[in-house]
mmCIF file of C-alpha atoms in Angstrom:
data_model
loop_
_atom_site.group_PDB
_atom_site.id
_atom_site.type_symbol
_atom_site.label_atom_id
_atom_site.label_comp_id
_atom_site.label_asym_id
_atom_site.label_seq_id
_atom_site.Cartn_x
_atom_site.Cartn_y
_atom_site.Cartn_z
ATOM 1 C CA UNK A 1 19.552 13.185 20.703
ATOM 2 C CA UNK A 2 17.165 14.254 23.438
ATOM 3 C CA UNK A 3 15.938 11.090 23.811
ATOM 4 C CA UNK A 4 19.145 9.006 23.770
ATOM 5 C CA UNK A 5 19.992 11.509 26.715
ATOM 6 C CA UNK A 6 16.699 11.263 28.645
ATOM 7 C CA UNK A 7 16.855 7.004 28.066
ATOM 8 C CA UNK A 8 20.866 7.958 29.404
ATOM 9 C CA UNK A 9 20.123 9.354 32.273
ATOM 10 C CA UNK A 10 16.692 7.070 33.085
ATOM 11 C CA UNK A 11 19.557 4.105 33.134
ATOM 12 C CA UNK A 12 21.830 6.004 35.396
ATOM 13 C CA UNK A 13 18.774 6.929 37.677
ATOM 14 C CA UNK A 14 17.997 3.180 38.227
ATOM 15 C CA UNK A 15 21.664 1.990 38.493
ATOM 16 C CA UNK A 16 21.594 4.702 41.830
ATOM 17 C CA UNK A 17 18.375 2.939 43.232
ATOM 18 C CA UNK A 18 19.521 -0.570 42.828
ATOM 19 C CA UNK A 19 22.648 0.275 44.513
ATOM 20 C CA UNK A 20 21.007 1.823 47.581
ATOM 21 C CA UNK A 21 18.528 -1.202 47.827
ATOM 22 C CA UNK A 22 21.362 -3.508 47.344
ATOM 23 C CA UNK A 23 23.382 -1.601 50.338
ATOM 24 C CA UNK A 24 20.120 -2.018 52.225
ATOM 25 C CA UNK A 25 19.894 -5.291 51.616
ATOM 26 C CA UNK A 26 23.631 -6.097 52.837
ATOM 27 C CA UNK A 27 23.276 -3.952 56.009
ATOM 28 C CA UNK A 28 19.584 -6.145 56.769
ATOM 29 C CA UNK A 29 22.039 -9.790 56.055
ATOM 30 C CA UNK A 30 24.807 -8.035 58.578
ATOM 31 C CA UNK A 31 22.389 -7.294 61.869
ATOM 32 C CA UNK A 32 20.203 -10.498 61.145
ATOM 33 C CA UNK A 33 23.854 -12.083 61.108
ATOM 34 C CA UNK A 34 24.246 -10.942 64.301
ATOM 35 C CA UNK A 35 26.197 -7.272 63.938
ATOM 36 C CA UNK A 36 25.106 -4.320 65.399
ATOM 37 C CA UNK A 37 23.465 -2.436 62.940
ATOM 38 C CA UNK A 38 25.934 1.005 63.346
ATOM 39 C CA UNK A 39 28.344 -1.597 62.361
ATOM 40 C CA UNK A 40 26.309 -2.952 59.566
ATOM 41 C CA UNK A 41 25.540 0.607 58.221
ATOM 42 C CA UNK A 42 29.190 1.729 58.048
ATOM 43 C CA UNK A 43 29.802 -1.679 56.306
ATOM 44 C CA UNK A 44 27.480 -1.612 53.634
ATOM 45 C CA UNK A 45 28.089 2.174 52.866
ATOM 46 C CA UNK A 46 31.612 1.970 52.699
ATOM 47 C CA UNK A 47 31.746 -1.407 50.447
ATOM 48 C CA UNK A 48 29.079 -0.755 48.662
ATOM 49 C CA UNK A 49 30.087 3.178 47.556
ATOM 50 C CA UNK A 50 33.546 1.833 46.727
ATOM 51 C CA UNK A 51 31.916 -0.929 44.697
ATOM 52 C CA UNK A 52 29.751 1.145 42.947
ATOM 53 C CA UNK A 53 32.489 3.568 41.919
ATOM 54 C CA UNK A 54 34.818 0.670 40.819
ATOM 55 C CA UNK A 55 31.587 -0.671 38.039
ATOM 56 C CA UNK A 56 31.215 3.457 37.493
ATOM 57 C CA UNK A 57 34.794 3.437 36.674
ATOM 58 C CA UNK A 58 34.838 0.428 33.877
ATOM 59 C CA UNK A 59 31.105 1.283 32.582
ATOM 60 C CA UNK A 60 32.619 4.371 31.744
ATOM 61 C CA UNK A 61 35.882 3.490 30.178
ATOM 62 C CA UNK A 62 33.731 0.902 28.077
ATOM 63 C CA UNK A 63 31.439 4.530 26.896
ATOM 64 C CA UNK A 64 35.006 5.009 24.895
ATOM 65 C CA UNK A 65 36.922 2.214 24.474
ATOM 66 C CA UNK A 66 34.952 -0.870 22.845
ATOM 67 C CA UNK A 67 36.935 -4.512 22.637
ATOM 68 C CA UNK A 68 37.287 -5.825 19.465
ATOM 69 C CA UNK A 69 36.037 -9.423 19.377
ATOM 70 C CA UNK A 70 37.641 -11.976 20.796
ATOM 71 C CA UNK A 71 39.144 -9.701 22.902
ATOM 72 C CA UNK A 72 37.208 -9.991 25.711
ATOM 73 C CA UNK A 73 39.870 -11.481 28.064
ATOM 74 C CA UNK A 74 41.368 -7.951 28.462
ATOM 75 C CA UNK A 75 37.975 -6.770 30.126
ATOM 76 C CA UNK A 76 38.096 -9.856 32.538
ATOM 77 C CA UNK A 77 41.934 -9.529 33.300
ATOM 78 C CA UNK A 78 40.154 -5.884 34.136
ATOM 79 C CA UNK A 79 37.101 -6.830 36.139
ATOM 80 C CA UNK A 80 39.851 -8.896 38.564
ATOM 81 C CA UNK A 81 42.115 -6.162 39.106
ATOM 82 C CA UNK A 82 39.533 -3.822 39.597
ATOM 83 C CA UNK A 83 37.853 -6.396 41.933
ATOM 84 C CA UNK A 84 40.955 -6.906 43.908
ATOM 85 C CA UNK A 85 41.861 -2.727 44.138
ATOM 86 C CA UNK A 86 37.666 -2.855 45.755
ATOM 87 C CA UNK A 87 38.804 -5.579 47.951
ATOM 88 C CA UNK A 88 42.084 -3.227 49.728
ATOM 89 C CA UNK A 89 40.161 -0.098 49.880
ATOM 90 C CA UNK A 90 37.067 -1.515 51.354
ATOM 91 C CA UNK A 91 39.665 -3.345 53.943
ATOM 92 C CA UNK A 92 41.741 -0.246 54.694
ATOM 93 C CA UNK A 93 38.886 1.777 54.906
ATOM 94 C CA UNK A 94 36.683 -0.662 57.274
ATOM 95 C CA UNK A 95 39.575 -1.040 59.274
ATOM 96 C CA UNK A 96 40.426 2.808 59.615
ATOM 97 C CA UNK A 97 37.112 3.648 60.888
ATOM 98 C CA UNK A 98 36.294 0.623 63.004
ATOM 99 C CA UNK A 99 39.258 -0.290 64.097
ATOM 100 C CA UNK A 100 37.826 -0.015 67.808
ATOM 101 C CA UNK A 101 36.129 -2.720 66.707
ATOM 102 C CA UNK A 102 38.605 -5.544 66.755
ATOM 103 C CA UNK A 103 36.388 -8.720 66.818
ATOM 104 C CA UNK A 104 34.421 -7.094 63.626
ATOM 105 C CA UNK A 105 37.760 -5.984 62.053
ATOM 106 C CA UNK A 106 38.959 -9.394 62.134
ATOM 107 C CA UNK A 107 35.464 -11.113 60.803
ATOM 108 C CA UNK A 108 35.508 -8.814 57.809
ATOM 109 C CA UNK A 109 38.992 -10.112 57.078
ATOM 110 C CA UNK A 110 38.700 -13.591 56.635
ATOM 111 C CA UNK A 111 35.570 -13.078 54.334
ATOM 112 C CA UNK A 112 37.685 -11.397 52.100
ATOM 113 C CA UNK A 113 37.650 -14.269 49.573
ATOM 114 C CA UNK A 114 33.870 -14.057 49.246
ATOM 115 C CA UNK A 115 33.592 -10.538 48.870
ATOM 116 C CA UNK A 116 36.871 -10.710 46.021
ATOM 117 C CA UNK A 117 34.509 -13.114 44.410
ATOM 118 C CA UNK A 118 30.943 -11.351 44.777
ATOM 119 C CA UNK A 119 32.798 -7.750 43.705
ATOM 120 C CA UNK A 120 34.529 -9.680 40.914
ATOM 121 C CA UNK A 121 30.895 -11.107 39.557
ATOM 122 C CA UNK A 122 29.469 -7.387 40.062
ATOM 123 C CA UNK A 123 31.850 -5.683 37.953
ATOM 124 C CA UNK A 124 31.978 -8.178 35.411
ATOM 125 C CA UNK A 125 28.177 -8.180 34.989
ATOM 126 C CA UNK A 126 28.280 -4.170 35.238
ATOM 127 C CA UNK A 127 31.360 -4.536 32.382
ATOM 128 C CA UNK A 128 28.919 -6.946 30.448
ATOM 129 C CA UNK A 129 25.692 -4.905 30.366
ATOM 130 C CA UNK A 130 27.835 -1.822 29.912
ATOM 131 C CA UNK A 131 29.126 -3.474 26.378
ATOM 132 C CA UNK A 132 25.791 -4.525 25.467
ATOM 133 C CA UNK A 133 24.528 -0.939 25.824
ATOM 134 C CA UNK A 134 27.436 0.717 24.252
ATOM 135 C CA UNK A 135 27.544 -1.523 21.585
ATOM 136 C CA UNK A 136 23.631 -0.922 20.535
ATOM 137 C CA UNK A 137 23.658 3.276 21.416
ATOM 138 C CA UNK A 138 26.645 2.529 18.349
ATOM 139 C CA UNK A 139 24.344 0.674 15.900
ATOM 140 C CA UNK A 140 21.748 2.980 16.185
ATOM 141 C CA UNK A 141 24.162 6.054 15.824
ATOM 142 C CA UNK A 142 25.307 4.789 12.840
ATOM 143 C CA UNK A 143 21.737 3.422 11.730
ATOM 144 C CA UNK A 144 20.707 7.095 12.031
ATOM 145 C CA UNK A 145 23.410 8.375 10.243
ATOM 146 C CA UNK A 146 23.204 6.076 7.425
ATOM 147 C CA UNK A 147 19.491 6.768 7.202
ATOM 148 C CA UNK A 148 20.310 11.059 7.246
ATOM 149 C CA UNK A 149 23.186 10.184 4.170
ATOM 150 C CA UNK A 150 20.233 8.296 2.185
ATOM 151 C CA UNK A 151 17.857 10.869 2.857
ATOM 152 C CA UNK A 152 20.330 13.843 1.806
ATOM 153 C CA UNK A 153 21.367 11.449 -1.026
ATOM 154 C CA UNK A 154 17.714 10.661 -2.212
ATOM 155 C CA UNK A 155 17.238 14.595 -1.389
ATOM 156 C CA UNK A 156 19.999 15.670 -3.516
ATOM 157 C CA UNK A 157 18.575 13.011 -6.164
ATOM 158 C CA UNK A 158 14.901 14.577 -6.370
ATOM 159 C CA UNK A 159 16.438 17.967 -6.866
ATOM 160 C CA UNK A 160 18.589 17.079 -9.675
ATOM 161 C CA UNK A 161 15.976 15.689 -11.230
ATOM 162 C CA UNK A 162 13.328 18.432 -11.122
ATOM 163 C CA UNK A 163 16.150 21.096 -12.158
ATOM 164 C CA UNK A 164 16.486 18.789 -15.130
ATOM 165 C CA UNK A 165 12.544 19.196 -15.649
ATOM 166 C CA UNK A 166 13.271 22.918 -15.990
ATOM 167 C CA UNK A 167 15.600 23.344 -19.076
ATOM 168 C CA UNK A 168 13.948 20.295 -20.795
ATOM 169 C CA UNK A 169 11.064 22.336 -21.289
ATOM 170 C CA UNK A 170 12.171 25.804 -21.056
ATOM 171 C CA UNK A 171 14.030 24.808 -24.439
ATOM 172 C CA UNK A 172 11.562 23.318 -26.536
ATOM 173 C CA UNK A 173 9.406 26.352 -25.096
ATOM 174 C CA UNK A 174 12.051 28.796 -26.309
ATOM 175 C CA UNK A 175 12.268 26.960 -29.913
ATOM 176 C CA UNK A 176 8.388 27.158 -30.119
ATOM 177 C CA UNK A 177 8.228 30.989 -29.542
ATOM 178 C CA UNK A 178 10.908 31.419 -31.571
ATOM 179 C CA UNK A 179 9.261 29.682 -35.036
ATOM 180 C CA UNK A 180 5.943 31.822 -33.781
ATOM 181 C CA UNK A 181 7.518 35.384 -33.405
ATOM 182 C CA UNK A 182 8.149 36.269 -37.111
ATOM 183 C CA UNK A 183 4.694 34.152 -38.260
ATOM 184 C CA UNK A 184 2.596 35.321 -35.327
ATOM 185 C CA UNK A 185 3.888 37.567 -33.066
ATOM 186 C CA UNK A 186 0.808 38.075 -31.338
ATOM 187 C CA UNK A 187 0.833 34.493 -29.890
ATOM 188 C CA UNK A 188 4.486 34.314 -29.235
ATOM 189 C CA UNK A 189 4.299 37.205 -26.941
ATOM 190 C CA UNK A 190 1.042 35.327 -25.242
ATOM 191 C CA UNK A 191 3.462 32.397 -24.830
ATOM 192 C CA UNK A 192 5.909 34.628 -23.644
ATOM 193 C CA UNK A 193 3.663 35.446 -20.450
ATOM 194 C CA UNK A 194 2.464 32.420 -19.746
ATOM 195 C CA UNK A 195 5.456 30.569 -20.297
ATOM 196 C CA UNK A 196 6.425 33.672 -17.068
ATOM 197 C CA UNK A 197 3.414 32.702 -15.536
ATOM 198 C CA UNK A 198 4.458 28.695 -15.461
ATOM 199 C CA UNK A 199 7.753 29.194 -14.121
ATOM 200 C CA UNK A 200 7.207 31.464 -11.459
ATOM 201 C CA UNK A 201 4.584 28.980 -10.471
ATOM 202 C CA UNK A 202 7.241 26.580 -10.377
ATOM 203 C CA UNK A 203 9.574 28.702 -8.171
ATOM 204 C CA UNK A 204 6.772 28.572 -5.426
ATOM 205 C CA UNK A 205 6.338 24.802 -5.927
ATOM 206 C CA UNK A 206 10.204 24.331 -5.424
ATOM 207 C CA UNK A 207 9.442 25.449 -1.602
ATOM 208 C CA UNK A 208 7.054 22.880 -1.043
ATOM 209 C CA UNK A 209 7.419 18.842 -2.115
ATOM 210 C CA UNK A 210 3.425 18.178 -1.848
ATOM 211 C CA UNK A 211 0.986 19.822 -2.809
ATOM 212 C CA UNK A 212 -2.911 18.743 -3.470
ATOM 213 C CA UNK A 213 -4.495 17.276 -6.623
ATOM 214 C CA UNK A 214 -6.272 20.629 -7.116
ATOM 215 C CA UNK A 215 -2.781 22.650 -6.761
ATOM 216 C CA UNK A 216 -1.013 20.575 -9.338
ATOM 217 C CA UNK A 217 -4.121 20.666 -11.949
ATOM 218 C CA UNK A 218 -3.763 24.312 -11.700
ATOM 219 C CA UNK A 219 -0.464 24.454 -12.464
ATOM 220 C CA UNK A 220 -0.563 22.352 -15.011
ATOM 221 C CA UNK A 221 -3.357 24.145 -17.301
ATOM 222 C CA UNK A 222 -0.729 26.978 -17.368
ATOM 223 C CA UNK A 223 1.421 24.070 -19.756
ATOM 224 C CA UNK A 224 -1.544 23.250 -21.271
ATOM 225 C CA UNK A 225 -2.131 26.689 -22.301
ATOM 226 C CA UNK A 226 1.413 27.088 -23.858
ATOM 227 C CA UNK A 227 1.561 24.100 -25.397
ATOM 228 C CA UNK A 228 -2.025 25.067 -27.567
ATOM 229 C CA UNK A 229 -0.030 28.110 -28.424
ATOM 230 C CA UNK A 230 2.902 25.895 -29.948
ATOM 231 C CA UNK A 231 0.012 23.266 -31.700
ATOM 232 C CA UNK A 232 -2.665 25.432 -32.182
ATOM 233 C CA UNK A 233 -5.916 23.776 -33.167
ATOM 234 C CA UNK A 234 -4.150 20.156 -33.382
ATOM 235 C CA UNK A 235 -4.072 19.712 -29.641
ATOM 236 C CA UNK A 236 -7.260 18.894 -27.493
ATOM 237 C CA UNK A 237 -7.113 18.452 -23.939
ATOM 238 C CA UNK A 238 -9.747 17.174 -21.105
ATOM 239 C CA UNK A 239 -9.816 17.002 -17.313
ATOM 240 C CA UNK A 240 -12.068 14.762 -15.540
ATOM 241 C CA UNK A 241 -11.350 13.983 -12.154
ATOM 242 C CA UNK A 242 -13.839 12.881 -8.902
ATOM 243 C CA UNK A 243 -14.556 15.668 -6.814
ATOM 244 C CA UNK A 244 -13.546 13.320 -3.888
ATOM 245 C CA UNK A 245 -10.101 13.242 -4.996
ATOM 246 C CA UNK A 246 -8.934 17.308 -5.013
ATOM 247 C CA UNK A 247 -7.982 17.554 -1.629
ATOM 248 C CA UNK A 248 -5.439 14.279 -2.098
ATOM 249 C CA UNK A 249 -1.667 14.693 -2.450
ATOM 250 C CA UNK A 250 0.878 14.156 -4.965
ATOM 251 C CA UNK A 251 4.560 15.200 -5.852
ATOM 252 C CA UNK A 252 4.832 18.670 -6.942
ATOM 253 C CA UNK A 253 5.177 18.969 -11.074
ATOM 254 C CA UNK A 254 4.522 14.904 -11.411
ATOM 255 C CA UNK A 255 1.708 15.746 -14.086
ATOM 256 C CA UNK A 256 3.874 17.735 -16.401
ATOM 257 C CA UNK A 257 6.417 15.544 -17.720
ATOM 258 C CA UNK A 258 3.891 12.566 -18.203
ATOM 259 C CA UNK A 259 1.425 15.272 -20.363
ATOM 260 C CA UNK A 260 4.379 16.587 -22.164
ATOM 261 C CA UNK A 261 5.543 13.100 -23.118
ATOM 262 C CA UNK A 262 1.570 11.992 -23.834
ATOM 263 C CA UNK A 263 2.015 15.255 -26.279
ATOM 264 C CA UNK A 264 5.300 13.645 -27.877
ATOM 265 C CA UNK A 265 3.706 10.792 -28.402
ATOM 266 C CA UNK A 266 0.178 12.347 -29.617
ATOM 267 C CA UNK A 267 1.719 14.898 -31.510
ATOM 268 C CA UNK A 268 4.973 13.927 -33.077
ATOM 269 C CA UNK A 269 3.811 10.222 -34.655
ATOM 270 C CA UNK A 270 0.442 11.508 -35.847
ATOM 271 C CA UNK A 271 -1.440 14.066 -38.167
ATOM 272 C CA UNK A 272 -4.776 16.371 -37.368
ATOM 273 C CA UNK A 273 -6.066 16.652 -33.897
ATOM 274 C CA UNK A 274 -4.736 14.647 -31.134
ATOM 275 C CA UNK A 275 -6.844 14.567 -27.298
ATOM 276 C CA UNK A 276 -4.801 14.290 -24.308
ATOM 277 C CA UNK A 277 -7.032 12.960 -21.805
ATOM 278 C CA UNK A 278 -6.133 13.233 -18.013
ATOM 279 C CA UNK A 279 -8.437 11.338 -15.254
ATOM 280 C CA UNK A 280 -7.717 11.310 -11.134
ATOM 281 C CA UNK A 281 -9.857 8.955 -9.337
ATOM 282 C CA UNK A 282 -9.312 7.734 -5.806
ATOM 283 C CA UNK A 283 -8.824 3.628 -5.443
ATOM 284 C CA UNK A 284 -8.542 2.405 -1.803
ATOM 285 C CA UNK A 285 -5.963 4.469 -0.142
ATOM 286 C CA UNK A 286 -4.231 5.251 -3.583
ATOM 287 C CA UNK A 287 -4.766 8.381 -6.130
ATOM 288 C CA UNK A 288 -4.829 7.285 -9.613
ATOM 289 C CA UNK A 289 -3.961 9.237 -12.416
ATOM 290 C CA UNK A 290 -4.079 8.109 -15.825
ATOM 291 C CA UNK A 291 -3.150 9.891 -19.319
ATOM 292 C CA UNK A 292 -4.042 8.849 -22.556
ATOM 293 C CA UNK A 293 -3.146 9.850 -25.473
ATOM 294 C CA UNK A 294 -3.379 8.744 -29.364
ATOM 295 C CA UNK A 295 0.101 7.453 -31.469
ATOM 296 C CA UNK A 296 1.150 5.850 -34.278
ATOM 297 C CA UNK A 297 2.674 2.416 -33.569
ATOM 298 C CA UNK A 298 4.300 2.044 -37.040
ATOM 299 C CA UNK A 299 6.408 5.458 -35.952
ATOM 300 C CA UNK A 300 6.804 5.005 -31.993
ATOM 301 C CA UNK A 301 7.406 2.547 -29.535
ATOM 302 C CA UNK A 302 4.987 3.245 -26.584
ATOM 303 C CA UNK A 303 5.534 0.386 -24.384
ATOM 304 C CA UNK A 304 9.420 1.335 -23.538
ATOM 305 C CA UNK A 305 9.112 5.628 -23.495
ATOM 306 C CA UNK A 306 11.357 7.407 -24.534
ATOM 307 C CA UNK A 307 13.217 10.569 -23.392
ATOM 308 C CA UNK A 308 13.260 11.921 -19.439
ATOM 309 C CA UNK A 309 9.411 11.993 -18.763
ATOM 310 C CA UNK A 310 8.750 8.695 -18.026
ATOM 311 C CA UNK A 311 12.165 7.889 -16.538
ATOM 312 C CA UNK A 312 12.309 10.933 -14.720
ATOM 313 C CA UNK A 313 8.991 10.416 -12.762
ATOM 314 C CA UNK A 314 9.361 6.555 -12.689
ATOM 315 C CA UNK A 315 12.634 7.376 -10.426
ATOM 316 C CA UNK A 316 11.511 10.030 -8.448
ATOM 317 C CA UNK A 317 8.460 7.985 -6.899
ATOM 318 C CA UNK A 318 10.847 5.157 -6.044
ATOM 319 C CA UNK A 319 12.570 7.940 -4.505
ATOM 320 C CA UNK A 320 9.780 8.785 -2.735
ATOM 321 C CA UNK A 321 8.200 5.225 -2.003
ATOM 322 C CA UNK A 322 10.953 3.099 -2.940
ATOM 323 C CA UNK A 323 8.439 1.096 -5.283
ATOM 324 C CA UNK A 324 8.947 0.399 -8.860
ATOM 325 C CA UNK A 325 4.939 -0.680 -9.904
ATOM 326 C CA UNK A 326 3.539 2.880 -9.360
ATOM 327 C CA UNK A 327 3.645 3.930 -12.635
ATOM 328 C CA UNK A 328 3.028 1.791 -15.707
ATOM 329 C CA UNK A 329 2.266 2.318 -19.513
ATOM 330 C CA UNK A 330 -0.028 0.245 -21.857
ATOM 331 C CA UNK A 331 0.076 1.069 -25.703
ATOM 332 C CA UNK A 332 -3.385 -0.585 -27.113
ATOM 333 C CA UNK A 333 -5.322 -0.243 -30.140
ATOM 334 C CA UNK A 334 -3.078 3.329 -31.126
ATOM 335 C CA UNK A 335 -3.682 4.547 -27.644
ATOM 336 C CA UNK A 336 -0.662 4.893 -25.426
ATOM 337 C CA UNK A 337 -1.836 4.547 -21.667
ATOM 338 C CA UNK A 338 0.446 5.864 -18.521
ATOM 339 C CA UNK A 339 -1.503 5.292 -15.240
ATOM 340 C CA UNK A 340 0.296 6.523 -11.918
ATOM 341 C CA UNK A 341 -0.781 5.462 -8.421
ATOM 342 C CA UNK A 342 0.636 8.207 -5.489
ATOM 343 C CA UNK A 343 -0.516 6.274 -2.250
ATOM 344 C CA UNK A 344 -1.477 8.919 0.106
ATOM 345 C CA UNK A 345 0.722 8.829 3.096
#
């Protein structure tokens, strides 16, 4: 907005200056025509002001009132009258102030037809550049609206889908401490706190979309932690990332629904222990993370995924980048692959 107004005013600035060289430039043709130049002065101020306020008087109409196309004629049938109202004034008011001046008096009557004419091609180019202005300020109005609607829409979109993140894993959470508090209540009131400590951690991360390779590892070892509790000795995990990579940036809570559904996978379709391995590496301007996990391709169906981890996350980064190849899954030799690239913006 406050650079639409300072471009705004910028344009009216140099409409002003042309107008007062152009005025110039008339009283200059009057003397070197042979007219005083008091006479010449009076001539091109009077003309020229009235002018000026006549283009002033259709630019601004045109601010409001846009013609439909094809409708142009209306602005020309305009422009003339306009033209023509110029033509009177500047006659009525010459006359009234020089009208001592009899000999100049009647000059500047008989050129009446050439000044109708030059006025008339004024306005109309005034009226012209006028549309063209008004016309793009309006695209780019509604260009920036349309942009703010898709951004609160894509927004809106993000949010949904990391509230849905929440109760998808609260629940199975819930169930989990609920099969552990009669057979080991012990370790379902240590999943109780950390399953306090992972939420609140997520509260803070709703405040803030990005947050650094080193952030979200953090947070996620507090899943990782609850998630032992549920499988006990069954589940393995290991971290390996390059030291160059923990001050990169990614979407906050990305991690968790891929590891939960490499658990699904590793856990669910398989028997004894299962190793979740995550890795972050840097490639070009890119960080690359990639899960793996074990599974049983006689019982799953790896290269689809199943459930909202993998079509949650797929959809938020097109969200975010509007690109579809940033996150793809291999299943090879019973080991189910999910490799995310988060290009660093």
């Amino acid at each position: 907005m406050a650079t639409a107004l300072l471009s705004s005013h910028r344009v009216k600035f140099i409409y002003l200056v042309c107008w007062v060289i152009w005025a110039c430039m008339q009283a200059g043709i009057l003397w070197w025509l042979g007219v005083d130049w008091e006479t010449s002065i009076i001539d091109a101020a009077v003309t020229n002001t009235l002018l000026m306020a006549a283009s002033a008087l259709i630019s601004n109409n045109l601010q409001f009132y846009q013609p439909e196309k094809g409708r142009y004629l209306y602005v020309a049938v305009w422009c003339v009258l306009l033209a023509a109202i110029w033509v009177f004034a500047s006659q009525w008011t010459v006359t009234y102030i020089l009208q001592g001046n009899a000999e100049y008096v009647n000059m500047f009557f008989k050129s009446l037809p050439v000044r109708f004419s030059f006025g008339f091609l004024i306005i109309g180019w005034v009226a012209m550049l006028s549309i063209i202005w008004y016309t793009r300020q309006d695209q780019r109005e509604v260009e920036r609206r349309k942009a703010d609607a898709e951004k609160l829409s894509r927004e809106a979109e993000l949010y949904k889908l990391r509230q849905q993140l929440q109760p998808h894993f609260l629940f199975n959470s819930l169930n989990s401490i609920s099969a552990l508090v009669v057979r080991k209540p012990e370790e379902a009131r240590k999943m109780v706190h950390q399953l306090s400590d992972f939420l609140r951690g997520t509260l803070k991360k709703e405040e803030n979309e990005w947050v650094t390779l080193d952030e979200e590892l953090q947070h996620l070892q507090l899943y990782l932690d609850i998630e032992k509790v549920r499988f006990g000795h069954r589940l393995d995990t290991g971290v390996e990332q390059e030291e160059s990579c923990t001050h990169l940036r990614l979407p906050a809570m990305l991690l968790q629904p891929l590891v939960e559904n490499a658990i699904k996978f590793g856990l669910y379709d398989t028997t004894g222990m299962v190793t979740i391995t995550i890795r972050a590496a840097c490639v070009d301007t890119n960080l690359v993370l990639t899960i793996t996990n074990p599974y049983d391709p006689d019982t799953a169906n790896p290269r689809r995924g199943t459930g909202f981890g993998l079509g949650g996350v797929k959809r938020r980064l097109y969200l975010l980048f509007a690109r579809h190849d940033l996150l793809q899954t291999q299943g090879e030799k019973n080991i189910f692959t999910t490799t995310v690239k988060i290009p660093q913006l």
